[in-house]
Amino acid sequence: EFEVKRSQFITFVGPASNRDQAEAFIRDVRELHPQARHVCWAYIAGAPNTTVLSMSDDGEPSGTAGRPMLAVVKGAGLGDVAVVVTRYFGGTKLGTGGLVKAYTETVQAVLAAIERVEKIETIGVLVELAYEAYEVCKRHIEALGAQIETEDFGAHVELILRLDEERFAELRTTLQDATSGRALVERID
């Protein structure tokens, strides 16, 4: 929360992996603060090839809220995030420069305070191997940062993994070396 010349600015940040999630977050904040004069927002949502950027000044002079907020989010190198600032008018007009400064600083402050998590695109991997290779291969799989989603112990061991796409070739080579070429390692999505 910031106060500038008796106007109160309250900033919220939330996840936005797609447009619907971002807009639901904005609606939730709007419902939390129905008396706020302005509920301005900006978000960047979606996968790299389908990213959606959007913003709103919500009645503030054009370009004084949403655009500076979006610039701060972009400048922070963030994605899949929505930022909403509610403003309770304090009776003193801030002018366009004052509004840009207030919205910019409140978003900078909230982004400096949040925990950042790196999002890594993963792929599904099917691994089939003999029982005697299971323990050594499992250690290699874990060392490469793959997550085992399912294990099926039938005629052979079948594992379904999630793995950073950039590490797939290394996983395949490592498991092939560990099993003298007898492990089946293939992408499934």
CSV table of C-alpha atoms in Angstrom, one decimal:
chain,number,residue,atom,x,y,z
A,1,GLU,CA,0.0,0.0,0.0
A,2,PHE,CA,1.1,3.5,-0.8
A,3,GLU,CA,-0.3,6.9,0.0
A,4,VAL,CA,0.2,9.8,-2.3
A,5,LYS,CA,-1.5,13.1,-1.4
A,6,ARG,CA,-4.1,11.2,0.6
A,7,SER,CA,-4.9,8.9,-2.4
A,8,GLN,CA,-4.4,5.3,-1.3
A,9,PHE,CA,-2.9,2.8,-3.8
A,10,ILE,CA,-3.2,-0.9,-3.0
A,11,THR,CA,-1.3,-3.3,-5.2
A,12,PHE,CA,-2.0,-7.0,-5.8
A,13,VAL,CA,0.0,-9.5,-7.9
A,14,GLY,CA,-1.1,-13.0,-8.9
A,15,PRO,CA,-0.5,-15.8,-11.3
A,16,ALA,CA,-1.8,-15.5,-14.9
A,17,SER,CA,-0.9,-18.4,-17.1
A,18,ASN,CA,-3.6,-17.4,-19.5
A,19,ARG,CA,-6.1,-14.6,-20.2
A,20,ASP,CA,-8.9,-16.3,-18.3
A,21,GLN,CA,-6.8,-16.6,-15.2
A,22,ALA,CA,-5.7,-13.0,-15.4
A,23,GLU,CA,-9.2,-11.7,-15.9
A,24,ALA,CA,-10.5,-13.8,-13.0
A,25,PHE,CA,-7.8,-12.3,-10.7
A,26,ILE,CA,-8.7,-8.8,-11.8
A,27,ARG,CA,-12.4,-9.5,-11.1
A,28,ASP,CA,-11.5,-10.9,-7.6
A,29,VAL,CA,-9.6,-7.7,-6.7
A,30,ARG,CA,-12.4,-5.6,-8.1
A,31,GLU,CA,-14.9,-7.5,-5.8
A,32,LEU,CA,-12.6,-7.0,-2.8
A,33,HIS,CA,-12.5,-3.3,-3.4
A,34,PRO,CA,-15.9,-2.2,-4.8
A,35,GLN,CA,-15.5,1.3,-3.4
A,36,ALA,CA,-12.2,2.0,-5.2
A,37,ARG,CA,-12.4,4.8,-7.6
A,38,HIS,CA,-10.0,3.1,-10.1
A,39,VAL,CA,-8.9,-0.6,-10.5
A,40,CYS,CA,-6.1,-0.5,-13.0
A,41,TRP,CA,-4.2,-3.5,-14.2
A,42,ALA,CA,-1.6,-5.0,-16.5
A,43,TYR,CA,-0.8,-8.6,-17.3
A,44,ILE,CA,1.5,-10.8,-19.3
A,45,ALA,CA,0.1,-14.3,-19.7
A,46,GLY,CA,0.7,-17.4,-21.9
A,47,ALA,CA,3.4,-19.5,-23.4
A,48,PRO,CA,6.2,-17.8,-25.3
A,49,ASN,CA,4.6,-18.2,-28.8
A,50,THR,CA,1.1,-17.2,-27.6
A,51,THR,CA,1.8,-14.5,-25.0
A,52,VAL,CA,-1.1,-12.1,-24.3
A,53,LEU,CA,-0.3,-8.6,-22.9
A,54,SER,CA,-3.1,-6.4,-21.7
A,55,MET,CA,-3.6,-3.3,-19.5
A,56,SER,CA,-6.3,-0.9,-18.4
A,57,ASP,CA,-6.3,2.7,-17.0
A,58,ASP,CA,-9.8,2.2,-15.7
A,59,GLY,CA,-10.8,5.8,-15.9
A,60,GLU,CA,-7.4,7.4,-15.1
A,61,PRO,CA,-6.1,9.7,-17.9
A,62,SER,CA,-5.0,7.6,-20.9
A,63,GLY,CA,-1.5,6.1,-20.5
A,64,THR,CA,-1.1,7.0,-16.8
A,65,ALA,CA,-1.7,3.7,-15.1
A,66,GLY,CA,-1.9,0.5,-17.3
A,67,ARG,CA,0.9,1.4,-19.7
A,68,PRO,CA,3.4,2.2,-16.9
A,69,MET,CA,2.4,-0.8,-15.0
A,70,LEU,CA,2.9,-3.1,-18.0
A,71,ALA,CA,6.3,-1.4,-18.6
A,72,VAL,CA,7.4,-2.3,-15.1
A,73,VAL,CA,6.3,-5.9,-15.5
A,74,LYS,CA,8.0,-6.3,-18.8
A,75,GLY,CA,11.1,-4.6,-17.5
A,76,ALA,CA,11.3,-7.0,-14.6
A,77,GLY,CA,11.4,-9.9,-17.1
A,78,LEU,CA,8.3,-11.5,-15.7
A,79,GLY,CA,5.6,-13.5,-17.4
A,80,ASP,CA,2.5,-15.3,-16.4
A,81,VAL,CA,1.7,-12.5,-13.9
A,82,ALA,CA,-1.1,-10.0,-13.4
A,83,VAL,CA,-0.8,-6.8,-11.4
A,84,VAL,CA,-3.8,-4.9,-10.1
A,85,VAL,CA,-3.7,-1.5,-8.4
A,86,THR,CA,-6.7,-0.1,-6.7
A,87,ARG,CA,-6.9,3.6,-6.1
A,88,TYR,CA,-9.0,5.3,-3.5
A,89,PHE,CA,-9.1,9.0,-4.4
A,90,GLY,CA,-7.9,11.3,-1.7
A,91,GLY,CA,-9.3,14.5,-3.0
A,92,THR,CA,-6.1,16.0,-4.6
A,93,LYS,CA,-5.4,15.5,-8.3
A,94,LEU,CA,-1.9,14.1,-9.0
A,95,GLY,CA,-1.6,15.2,-12.6
A,96,THR,CA,-0.4,12.8,-15.3
A,97,GLY,CA,3.2,12.8,-14.1
A,98,GLY,CA,2.2,12.1,-10.6
A,99,LEU,CA,-0.1,9.3,-11.6
A,100,VAL,CA,2.6,7.6,-13.8
A,101,LYS,CA,5.0,7.9,-10.9
A,102,ALA,CA,2.6,6.5,-8.3
A,103,TYR,CA,1.5,3.5,-10.4
A,104,THR,CA,5.1,2.8,-11.5
A,105,GLU,CA,6.5,2.9,-7.9
A,106,THR,CA,3.7,0.8,-6.4
A,107,VAL,CA,4.2,-1.9,-9.0
A,108,GLN,CA,8.0,-1.8,-8.6
A,109,ALA,CA,7.6,-2.2,-4.9
A,110,VAL,CA,5.3,-5.2,-5.1
A,111,LEU,CA,7.4,-7.0,-7.7
A,112,ALA,CA,10.5,-6.5,-5.6
A,113,ALA,CA,8.8,-8.2,-2.7
A,114,ILE,CA,7.5,-11.3,-4.5
A,115,GLU,CA,9.2,-14.7,-4.9
A,116,ARG,CA,10.1,-15.5,-8.4
A,117,VAL,CA,10.0,-19.0,-9.8
A,118,GLU,CA,11.6,-19.9,-13.1
A,119,LYS,CA,9.2,-21.7,-15.4
A,120,ILE,CA,10.8,-24.5,-17.4
A,121,GLU,CA,9.0,-26.2,-20.3
A,122,THR,CA,9.1,-30.0,-19.9
A,123,ILE,CA,8.4,-32.9,-22.1
A,124,GLY,CA,7.0,-36.4,-21.4
A,125,VAL,CA,9.5,-39.3,-21.7
A,126,LEU,CA,8.9,-43.0,-21.8
A,127,VAL,CA,11.7,-45.2,-20.5
A,128,GLU,CA,11.6,-49.0,-20.7
A,129,LEU,CA,14.3,-51.1,-19.1
A,130,ALA,CA,15.1,-54.4,-17.5
A,131,TYR,CA,14.7,-54.8,-13.7
A,132,GLU,CA,18.4,-55.1,-13.1
A,133,ALA,CA,19.0,-51.7,-14.6
A,134,TYR,CA,16.2,-50.0,-12.6
A,135,GLU,CA,18.2,-48.7,-9.6
A,136,VAL,CA,21.2,-47.3,-11.5
A,137,CYS,CA,18.9,-45.7,-14.1
A,138,LYS,CA,16.7,-44.2,-11.4
A,139,ARG,CA,19.7,-42.5,-9.9
A,140,HIS,CA,20.7,-41.1,-13.3
A,141,ILE,CA,17.1,-39.9,-13.9
A,142,GLU,CA,17.0,-38.1,-10.6
A,143,ALA,CA,20.5,-36.6,-11.1
A,144,LEU,CA,19.3,-35.1,-14.4
A,145,GLY,CA,16.4,-33.4,-12.7
A,146,ALA,CA,13.7,-35.6,-14.3
A,147,GLN,CA,10.5,-36.2,-12.3
A,148,ILE,CA,9.1,-39.7,-12.4
A,149,GLU,CA,5.3,-39.5,-12.9
A,150,THR,CA,4.5,-43.2,-13.1
A,151,GLU,CA,6.3,-46.5,-12.6
A,152,ASP,CA,4.9,-49.8,-14.0
A,153,PHE,CA,6.6,-53.1,-13.1
A,154,GLY,CA,5.4,-55.6,-15.6
A,155,ALA,CA,7.5,-57.8,-17.9
A,156,HIS,CA,10.0,-54.9,-17.8
A,157,VAL,CA,10.1,-51.6,-15.9
A,158,GLU,CA,8.2,-48.8,-17.7
A,159,LEU,CA,8.7,-45.2,-16.4
A,160,ILE,CA,6.9,-42.0,-17.5
A,161,LEU,CA,9.0,-38.9,-16.8
A,162,ARG,CA,8.8,-35.1,-17.1
A,163,LEU,CA,12.0,-33.6,-18.1
A,164,ASP,CA,13.4,-30.2,-19.3
A,165,GLU,CA,13.4,-30.5,-23.1
A,166,GLU,CA,17.0,-29.4,-23.3
A,167,ARG,CA,18.2,-32.3,-21.2
A,168,PHE,CA,16.4,-35.1,-23.3
A,169,ALA,CA,19.5,-36.0,-25.4
A,170,GLU,CA,21.7,-36.2,-22.3
A,171,LEU,CA,19.1,-38.5,-20.6
A,172,ARG,CA,18.9,-40.7,-23.6
A,173,THR,CA,22.7,-41.0,-23.9
A,174,THR,CA,23.2,-41.6,-20.1
A,175,LEU,CA,20.5,-44.3,-19.9
A,176,GLN,CA,21.8,-46.0,-23.1
A,177,ASP,CA,25.3,-46.0,-21.7
A,178,ALA,CA,24.1,-47.3,-18.3
A,179,THR,CA,22.2,-50.2,-20.0
A,180,SER,CA,24.6,-51.0,-22.9
A,181,GLY,CA,22.0,-49.7,-25.3
A,182,ARG,CA,19.2,-51.9,-24.0
A,183,ALA,CA,17.0,-49.0,-22.6
A,184,LEU,CA,14.2,-47.6,-24.7
A,185,VAL,CA,14.0,-43.8,-24.2
A,186,GLU,CA,11.6,-41.8,-26.3
A,187,ARG,CA,9.6,-38.6,-26.2
A,188,ILE,CA,5.8,-39.0,-25.7
A,189,ASP,CA,4.6,-35.4,-26.1
